[in-house]
GROMACS .gro file of C-alpha atoms in nm:
model
  336
    1MET     CA    1   3.761   3.107  -0.500
    2PRO     CA    2   3.524   2.822  -0.588
    3THR     CA    3   3.573   2.675  -0.930
    4VAL     CA    4   3.319   2.722  -1.205
    5SER     CA    5   3.145   2.406  -1.322
    6LYS     CA    6   3.188   2.305  -1.683
    7PHE     CA    7   2.956   2.149  -1.937
    8PRO     CA    8   2.873   1.784  -1.869
    9ALA     CA    9   3.166   1.553  -1.942
   10MET     CA   10   3.169   1.380  -2.280
   11ASP     CA   11   3.468   1.149  -2.256
   12ALA     CA   12   3.373   0.783  -2.274
   13GLU     CA   13   3.206   0.673  -2.594
   14ALA     CA   14   3.072   0.359  -2.435
   15ALA     CA   15   2.912   0.560  -2.159
   16ASP     CA   16   2.748   0.779  -2.422
   17GLU     CA   17   2.571   0.479  -2.569
   18THR     CA   18   2.445   0.333  -2.243
   19THR     CA   19   2.379   0.627  -2.009
   20SER     CA   20   2.016   0.732  -2.005
   21VAL     CA   21   1.884   1.079  -1.937
   22SER     CA   22   1.825   1.135  -1.567
   23PRO     CA   23   1.471   1.210  -1.442
   24ASP     CA   24   1.573   1.568  -1.358
   25GLU     CA   25   1.713   1.626  -1.707
   26GLY     CA   26   1.402   1.474  -1.861
   27THR     CA   27   1.181   1.706  -1.658
   28GLU     CA   28   1.388   2.009  -1.756
   29ALA     CA   29   1.371   1.913  -2.122
   30ALA     CA   30   0.993   1.866  -2.104
   31GLU     CA   31   0.947   2.205  -1.938
   32ALA     CA   32   1.171   2.372  -2.196
   33SER     CA   33   0.974   2.206  -2.475
   34ALA     CA   34   0.646   2.333  -2.335
   35ARG     CA   35   0.779   2.688  -2.314
   36GLU     CA   36   0.928   2.679  -2.663
   37ALA     CA   37   0.656   2.490  -2.845
   38ASP     CA   38   0.639   2.752  -3.119
   39SER     CA   39   1.015   2.790  -3.166
   40SER     CA   40   1.239   2.611  -3.411
   41PRO     CA   41   1.364   2.266  -3.303
   42LEU     CA   42   1.696   2.359  -3.464
   43VAL     CA   43   1.730   2.651  -3.222
   44ARG     CA   44   1.684   2.416  -2.927
   45ILE     CA   45   1.930   2.163  -3.069
   46ARG     CA   46   2.201   2.425  -3.118
   47SER     CA   47   2.148   2.572  -2.772
   48LEU     CA   48   2.159   2.232  -2.599
   49LEU     CA   49   2.440   2.089  -2.813
   50PRO     CA   50   2.731   2.147  -2.569
   51GLY     CA   51   2.555   1.949  -2.295
   52LEU     CA   52   2.467   1.644  -2.506
   53ALA     CA   53   2.659   1.319  -2.487
   54ARG     CA   54   2.902   1.261  -2.773
   55ALA     CA   55   2.683   1.007  -2.952
   56GLU     CA   56   2.385   1.240  -2.920
   57GLN     CA   57   2.596   1.520  -3.065
   58ARG     CA   58   2.653   1.306  -3.374
   59VAL     CA   59   2.278   1.273  -3.412
   60ALA     CA   60   2.243   1.649  -3.366
   61LYS     CA   61   2.500   1.708  -3.640
   62VAL     CA   62   2.305   1.489  -3.883
   63VAL     CA   63   1.986   1.680  -3.803
   64LEU     CA   64   2.143   2.025  -3.827
   65GLU     CA   65   2.321   1.949  -4.155
   66ASP     CA   66   2.000   1.855  -4.340
   67PRO     CA   67   1.682   1.887  -4.129
   68SER     CA   68   1.446   1.852  -4.426
   69SER     CA   69   1.609   1.520  -4.517
   70VAL     CA   70   1.583   1.389  -4.160
   71ALA     CA   71   1.213   1.474  -4.164
   72ARG     CA   72   1.174   1.217  -4.444
   73ARG     CA   73   1.409   0.945  -4.310
   74SER     CA   74   1.343   0.656  -4.076
   75ILE     CA   75   1.501   0.634  -3.733
   76THR     CA   76   1.719   0.348  -3.860
   77GLU     CA   77   1.858   0.562  -4.142
   78VAL     CA   78   1.936   0.849  -3.904
   79ALA     CA   79   2.106   0.612  -3.660
   80LEU     CA   80   2.325   0.472  -3.938
   81ALA     CA   81   2.413   0.822  -4.062
   82ALA     CA   82   2.519   0.918  -3.707
   83ASN     CA   83   2.706   0.589  -3.653
   84THR     CA   84   2.501   0.512  -3.344
   85SER     CA   85   2.195   0.316  -3.231
   86GLU     CA   86   1.823   0.380  -3.261
   87THR     CA   87   1.810   0.398  -2.879
   88THR     CA   88   2.053   0.689  -2.886
   89VAL     CA   89   1.840   0.869  -3.145
   90THR     CA   90   1.538   0.828  -2.917
   91ARG     CA   91   1.742   0.949  -2.621
   92PHE     CA   92   1.853   1.251  -2.824
   93CYS     CA   93   1.489   1.335  -2.901
   94LYS     CA   94   1.401   1.327  -2.533
   95ALA     CA   95   1.707   1.535  -2.443
   96ILE     CA   96   1.594   1.818  -2.672
   97GLY     CA   97   1.237   1.794  -2.545
   98VAL     CA   98   1.044   1.657  -2.844
   99GLY     CA   99   0.946   1.327  -2.684
  100GLY     CA  100   1.035   1.081  -2.960
  101TYR     CA  101   1.151   1.042  -3.318
  102PRO     CA  102   0.804   1.072  -3.480
  103GLN     CA  103   0.756   1.405  -3.301
  104LEU     CA  104   1.101   1.518  -3.417
  105ARG     CA  105   1.016   1.443  -3.781
  106ILE     CA  106   0.689   1.638  -3.755
  107SER     CA  107   0.865   1.929  -3.587
  108LEU     CA  108   1.140   1.939  -3.850
  109ALA     CA  109   0.889   1.920  -4.135
  110ALA     CA  110   0.691   2.211  -3.990
  111ASP     CA  111   1.007   2.414  -3.935
  112THR     CA  112   1.122   2.349  -4.292
  113ALA     CA  113   0.787   2.469  -4.422
  114ARG     CA  114   0.809   2.786  -4.211
  115SER     CA  115   1.162   2.855  -4.333
  116GLU     CA  116   1.064   2.810  -4.697
  117ALA     CA  117   0.766   3.040  -4.652
  118ARG     CA  118   0.985   3.300  -4.480
  119SER     CA  119   1.240   3.317  -4.758
  120SER     CA  120   1.267   3.172  -5.104
  121ARG     CA  121   1.645   3.184  -5.070
  122SER     CA  122   1.852   3.034  -4.790
  123PHE     CA  123   2.206   3.161  -4.783
  124GLY     CA  124   2.310   2.941  -4.493
  125GLY     CA  125   2.585   3.046  -4.259
  126GLU     CA  126   2.904   2.889  -4.391
  127ILE     CA  127   3.122   3.130  -4.585
  128ALA     CA  128   3.354   2.967  -4.835
  129THR     CA  129   3.698   3.105  -4.918
  130ASP     CA  130   3.593   3.152  -5.281
  131ASP     CA  131   3.266   3.337  -5.204
  132ASP     CA  132   3.243   3.673  -5.374
  133LEU     CA  133   3.170   3.983  -5.167
  134ALA     CA  134   2.802   3.987  -5.262
  135SER     CA  135   2.763   3.632  -5.129
  136VAL     CA  136   2.945   3.725  -4.809
  137VAL     CA  137   2.712   4.020  -4.754
  138SER     CA  138   2.408   3.801  -4.819
  139LYS     CA  139   2.521   3.526  -4.582
  140VAL     CA  140   2.619   3.761  -4.299
  141SER     CA  141   2.298   3.964  -4.324
  142TYR     CA  142   2.092   3.645  -4.342
  143ALA     CA  143   2.259   3.506  -4.028
  144ASP     CA  144   2.203   3.833  -3.844
  145ALA     CA  145   1.838   3.855  -3.946
  146ARG     CA  146   1.774   3.492  -3.851
  147ALA     CA  147   1.938   3.546  -3.511
  148VAL     CA  148   1.691   3.824  -3.433
  149GLU     CA  149   1.390   3.630  -3.565
  150GLU     CA  150   1.477   3.307  -3.388
  151THR     CA  151   1.559   3.488  -3.064
  152ALA     CA  152   1.219   3.654  -3.068
  153ASP     CA  153   1.045   3.325  -3.151
  154GLN     CA  154   1.194   3.138  -2.856
  155LEU     CA  155   1.188   3.412  -2.590
  156ASP     CA  156   1.013   3.302  -2.272
  157ILE     CA  157   0.775   3.595  -2.225
  158PRO     CA  158   0.683   3.519  -1.859
  159SER     CA  159   1.053   3.502  -1.768
  160LEU     CA  160   1.119   3.824  -1.960
  161GLN     CA  161   0.837   3.993  -1.770
  162GLN     CA  162   0.981   3.879  -1.436
  163VAL     CA  163   1.319   4.026  -1.527
  164ILE     CA  164   1.159   4.354  -1.635
  165GLU     CA  165   0.976   4.381  -1.302
  166ALA     CA  166   1.297   4.305  -1.113
  167LEU     CA  167   1.488   4.573  -1.307
  168ALA     CA  168   1.207   4.826  -1.270
  169GLY     CA  169   1.200   4.781  -0.892
  170ALA     CA  170   1.575   4.751  -0.833
  171GLY     CA  171   1.761   4.992  -0.612
  172ARG     CA  172   2.067   4.937  -0.830
  173VAL     CA  173   2.150   4.733  -1.139
  174ASP     CA  174   2.498   4.592  -1.206
  175VAL     CA  175   2.565   4.453  -1.556
  176TYR     CA  176   2.861   4.221  -1.617
  177GLY     CA  177   3.017   4.124  -1.950
  178VAL     CA  178   3.366   4.076  -2.089
  179GLY     CA  179   3.499   4.087  -2.443
  180ALA     CA  180   3.228   4.161  -2.698
  181SER     CA  181   2.960   4.107  -2.433
  182ALA     CA  182   3.101   4.410  -2.252
  183PHE     CA  183   2.963   4.632  -2.529
  184VAL     CA  184   2.618   4.482  -2.481
  185ALA     CA  185   2.646   4.533  -2.105
  186ALA     CA  186   2.739   4.896  -2.161
  187ASP     CA  187   2.438   4.941  -2.390
  188LEU     CA  188   2.198   4.814  -2.122
  189GLN     CA  189   2.361   5.035  -1.857
  190GLN     CA  190   2.341   5.342  -2.080
  191LYS     CA  191   1.976   5.279  -2.164
  192LEU     CA  192   1.875   5.230  -1.800
  193HIS     CA  193   2.078   5.534  -1.693
  194ARG     CA  194   1.903   5.755  -1.948
  195ILE     CA  195   1.565   5.685  -1.789
  196GLY     CA  196   1.689   5.755  -1.439
  197ARG     CA  197   1.762   5.401  -1.319
  198ILE     CA  198   2.081   5.361  -1.115
  199SER     CA  199   2.298   5.121  -1.312
  200PHE     CA  200   2.661   5.029  -1.369
  201ALA     CA  201   2.839   4.820  -1.632
  202TRP     CA  202   3.162   4.639  -1.545
  203SER     CA  203   3.405   4.442  -1.761
  204ASP     CA  204   3.717   4.424  -1.542
  205THR     CA  205   3.718   4.103  -1.337
  206HIS     CA  206   3.834   4.259  -1.010
  207ILE     CA  207   3.590   4.548  -1.033
  208MET     CA  208   3.308   4.309  -1.124
  209LEU     CA  209   3.374   4.100  -0.815
  210THR     CA  210   3.414   4.393  -0.576
  211SER     CA  211   3.100   4.555  -0.714
  212ALA     CA  212   2.906   4.232  -0.676
  213ALA     CA  213   3.025   4.202  -0.317
  214VAL     CA  214   2.852   4.526  -0.215
  215LEU     CA  215   2.515   4.443  -0.370
  216SER     CA  216   2.226   4.359  -0.139
  217PRO     CA  217   1.864   4.237  -0.150
  218GLY     CA  218   1.667   4.469  -0.374
  219ASP     CA  219   1.951   4.501  -0.625
  220VAL     CA  220   1.978   4.318  -0.958
  221ALA     CA  221   2.288   4.175  -1.128
  222VAL     CA  222   2.280   4.089  -1.499
  223GLY     CA  223   2.546   3.862  -1.649
  224ILE     CA  224   2.585   3.860  -2.028
  225SER     CA  225   2.774   3.572  -2.191
  226HIS     CA  226   2.700   3.413  -2.528
  227THR     CA  227   2.858   3.079  -2.428
  228GLY     CA  228   2.749   3.105  -2.066
  229ALA     CA  229   3.091   2.969  -1.968
  230THR     CA  230   3.293   3.289  -1.923
  231THR     CA  231   3.452   3.244  -1.580
  232ASP     CA  232   3.470   3.615  -1.497
  233THR     CA  233   3.101   3.676  -1.560
  234VAL     CA  234   2.987   3.356  -1.389
  235GLU     CA  235   3.192   3.431  -1.077
  236ALA     CA  236   3.063   3.789  -1.055
  237LEU     CA  237   2.705   3.669  -1.083
  238ARG     CA  238   2.767   3.404  -0.816
  239VAL     CA  239   2.906   3.663  -0.572
  240ALA     CA  240   2.610   3.895  -0.641
  241ARG     CA  241   2.369   3.612  -0.567
  242GLU     CA  242   2.548   3.525  -0.243
  243HIS     CA  243   2.493   3.883  -0.126
  244GLY     CA  244   2.120   3.869  -0.191
  245ALA     CA  245   2.088   4.036  -0.531
  246VAL     CA  246   1.849   3.898  -0.791
  247THR     CA  247   2.062   3.749  -1.068
  248VAL     CA  248   1.983   3.738  -1.440
  249ALA     CA  249   2.174   3.549  -1.711
  250LEU     CA  250   2.155   3.638  -2.081
  251THR     CA  251   2.309   3.351  -2.278
  252ASN     CA  252   2.267   3.140  -2.589
  253PHE     CA  253   2.286   2.809  -2.401
  254PRO     CA  254   2.019   2.731  -2.138
  255ARG     CA  255   2.227   2.460  -1.967
  256SER     CA  256   2.556   2.647  -1.951
  257PRO     CA  257   2.737   2.718  -1.621
  258ILE     CA  258   2.605   3.074  -1.589
  259THR     CA  259   2.249   2.945  -1.553
  260GLU     CA  260   2.348   2.766  -1.232
  261VAL     CA  261   2.400   3.101  -1.056
  262ALA     CA  262   2.104   3.284  -1.212
  263ASP     CA  263   1.755   3.332  -1.069
  264HIS     CA  264   1.626   3.416  -1.417
  265VAL     CA  265   1.760   3.298  -1.754
  266ILE     CA  266   1.691   3.467  -2.087
  267THR     CA  267   1.821   3.293  -2.398
  268THR     CA  268   1.917   3.417  -2.740
  269ALA     CA  269   1.930   3.208  -3.059
  270ALA     CA  270   2.240   3.286  -3.264
  271ARG     CA  271   2.452   3.036  -3.456
  272GLU     CA  272   2.828   3.042  -3.505
  273THR     CA  273   2.946   3.052  -3.864
  274THR     CA  274   3.268   3.062  -4.065
  275PHE     CA  275   3.500   3.354  -3.974
  276ARG     CA  276   3.285   3.399  -3.661
  277SER     CA  277   3.021   3.609  -3.837
  278GLY     CA  278   2.802   3.442  -3.575
  279ALA     CA  279   2.983   3.654  -3.317
  280THR     CA  280   2.816   3.956  -3.474
  281ALA     CA  281   2.483   3.774  -3.489
  282SER     CA  282   2.509   3.684  -3.121
  283ARG     CA  283   2.555   4.050  -3.022
  284ILE     CA  284   2.262   4.155  -3.240
  285ALA     CA  285   2.048   3.888  -3.073
  286GLN     CA  286   2.159   4.007  -2.730
  287LEU     CA  287   2.087   4.370  -2.819
  288THR     CA  288   1.738   4.267  -2.930
  289VAL     CA  289   1.673   4.131  -2.582
  290ILE     CA  290   1.829   4.441  -2.424
  291ASP     CA  291   1.589   4.663  -2.620
  292CYS     CA  292   1.293   4.455  -2.501
  293LEU     CA  293   1.411   4.485  -2.140
  294PHE     CA  294   1.467   4.860  -2.172
  295ILE     CA  295   1.126   4.930  -2.322
  296GLY     CA  296   0.960   4.706  -2.064
  297VAL     CA  297   1.128   4.895  -1.778
  298ALA     CA  298   1.044   5.232  -1.935
  299GLN     CA  299   0.678   5.129  -1.954
  300GLN     CA  300   0.683   5.058  -1.580
  301HIS     CA  301   0.792   5.420  -1.517
  302MET     CA  302   0.649   5.590  -1.825
  303ASP     CA  303   0.619   5.949  -1.704
  304ALA     CA  304   0.959   5.952  -1.536
  305ALA     CA  305   1.119   5.777  -1.835
  306VAL     CA  306   0.980   6.028  -2.086
  307ASN     CA  307   1.092   6.322  -1.873
  308ALA     CA  308   1.439   6.172  -1.832
  309LEU     CA  309   1.473   6.106  -2.205
  310ASP     CA  310   1.369   6.463  -2.283
  311ALA     CA  311   1.615   6.601  -2.029
  312THR     CA  312   1.907   6.395  -2.157
  313ARG     CA  313   1.823   6.482  -2.517
  314ASP     CA  314   1.822   6.851  -2.434
  315ALA     CA  315   2.150   6.816  -2.242
  316VAL     CA  316   2.341   6.695  -2.548
  317GLY     CA  317   2.149   6.898  -2.804
  318ALA     CA  318   2.408   7.175  -2.814
  319HIS     CA  319   2.677   6.924  -2.910
  320ARG     CA  320   2.511   6.832  -3.239
  321LEU     CA  321   2.587   7.012  -3.565
  322GLY     CA  322   2.310   7.241  -3.676
  323VAL     CA  323   2.212   7.033  -3.977
  324ARG     CA  324   1.916   6.811  -4.049
  325PRO     CA  325   1.951   6.442  -4.140
  326ASP     CA  326   1.913   6.536  -4.508
  327GLY     CA  327   2.222   6.761  -4.486
  328ARG     CA  328   2.033   7.090  -4.498
  329ARG     CA  329   2.108   7.344  -4.227
  330ARG     CA  330   1.851   7.383  -3.952
  331PRO     CA  331   1.689   7.727  -3.916
  332ARG     CA  332   1.835   7.944  -3.642
  333GLU     CA  333   1.644   7.970  -3.316
  334THR     CA  334   1.502   8.322  -3.290
  335GLY     CA  335   1.386   8.294  -2.933
  336LYS     CA  336   1.043   8.421  -3.036
   0.00000   0.00000   0.00000
């Protein structure tokens, strides 16, 4: 079985300081910047972080730790704070698609203003060991809410539309995900199944691969992986693509290995936090995208979708207790 490629190597410090961004990477960054012009620069930095050179990652850390401060500092001050050169700071700016340091400062200042307008309180994401329960609840809920908002802000609508059209016209949809992503995969499968679309969700590696091997042109395979580096999901998507299926990746990192085997890439925007509360945020962000896909597909087949939803609702109706949401008993059906 072919090996799965990893994130770009980040071993030699000297190479980090002297290697420039390739023309292809520069083009990709420029295209990403154009698509995400209205999204937060911090979202892009976090999503591209694993693929940055080590020196550029130090610059990213300085920016992420205090973006409002960086918006007021000179390039020399930022370079000193990151223990690197001004050239590396400029290279970092180009790698995340903002062109140069002046553009980065403007972008950070605008993002800070938007964040302050959105909420007078910023709970951040780091949970300290001495936080009381109220603070924990505030920080977790804030991270979850921000994951949904930032995911929506940076969604590439044309790409989302292409995926919806592919799903709506597919003869069969296979959804792959392992671990926590398996629950998201199951949610997409269940939603599509309820509106009459033939779909399957797989989380076992062997079944994923054998299922992918029997797909054909006209089918769609969706791989869900927050990191985009889960070998099982990447391999299943690769096999599906080799057999002619349209492949879709849902991930938080647009340059992760899963994107190399995907015809369409949809990204979320969730950050990892202490005690992995970000793991919850990442699923909520993924489920937000899943809901958008489901509604988009249902709109493509509105009459059939409504009929299917009514039929499935009626089918399980007898298995619900005869009480209303307020706890009061429903009136008996008289048949009249």
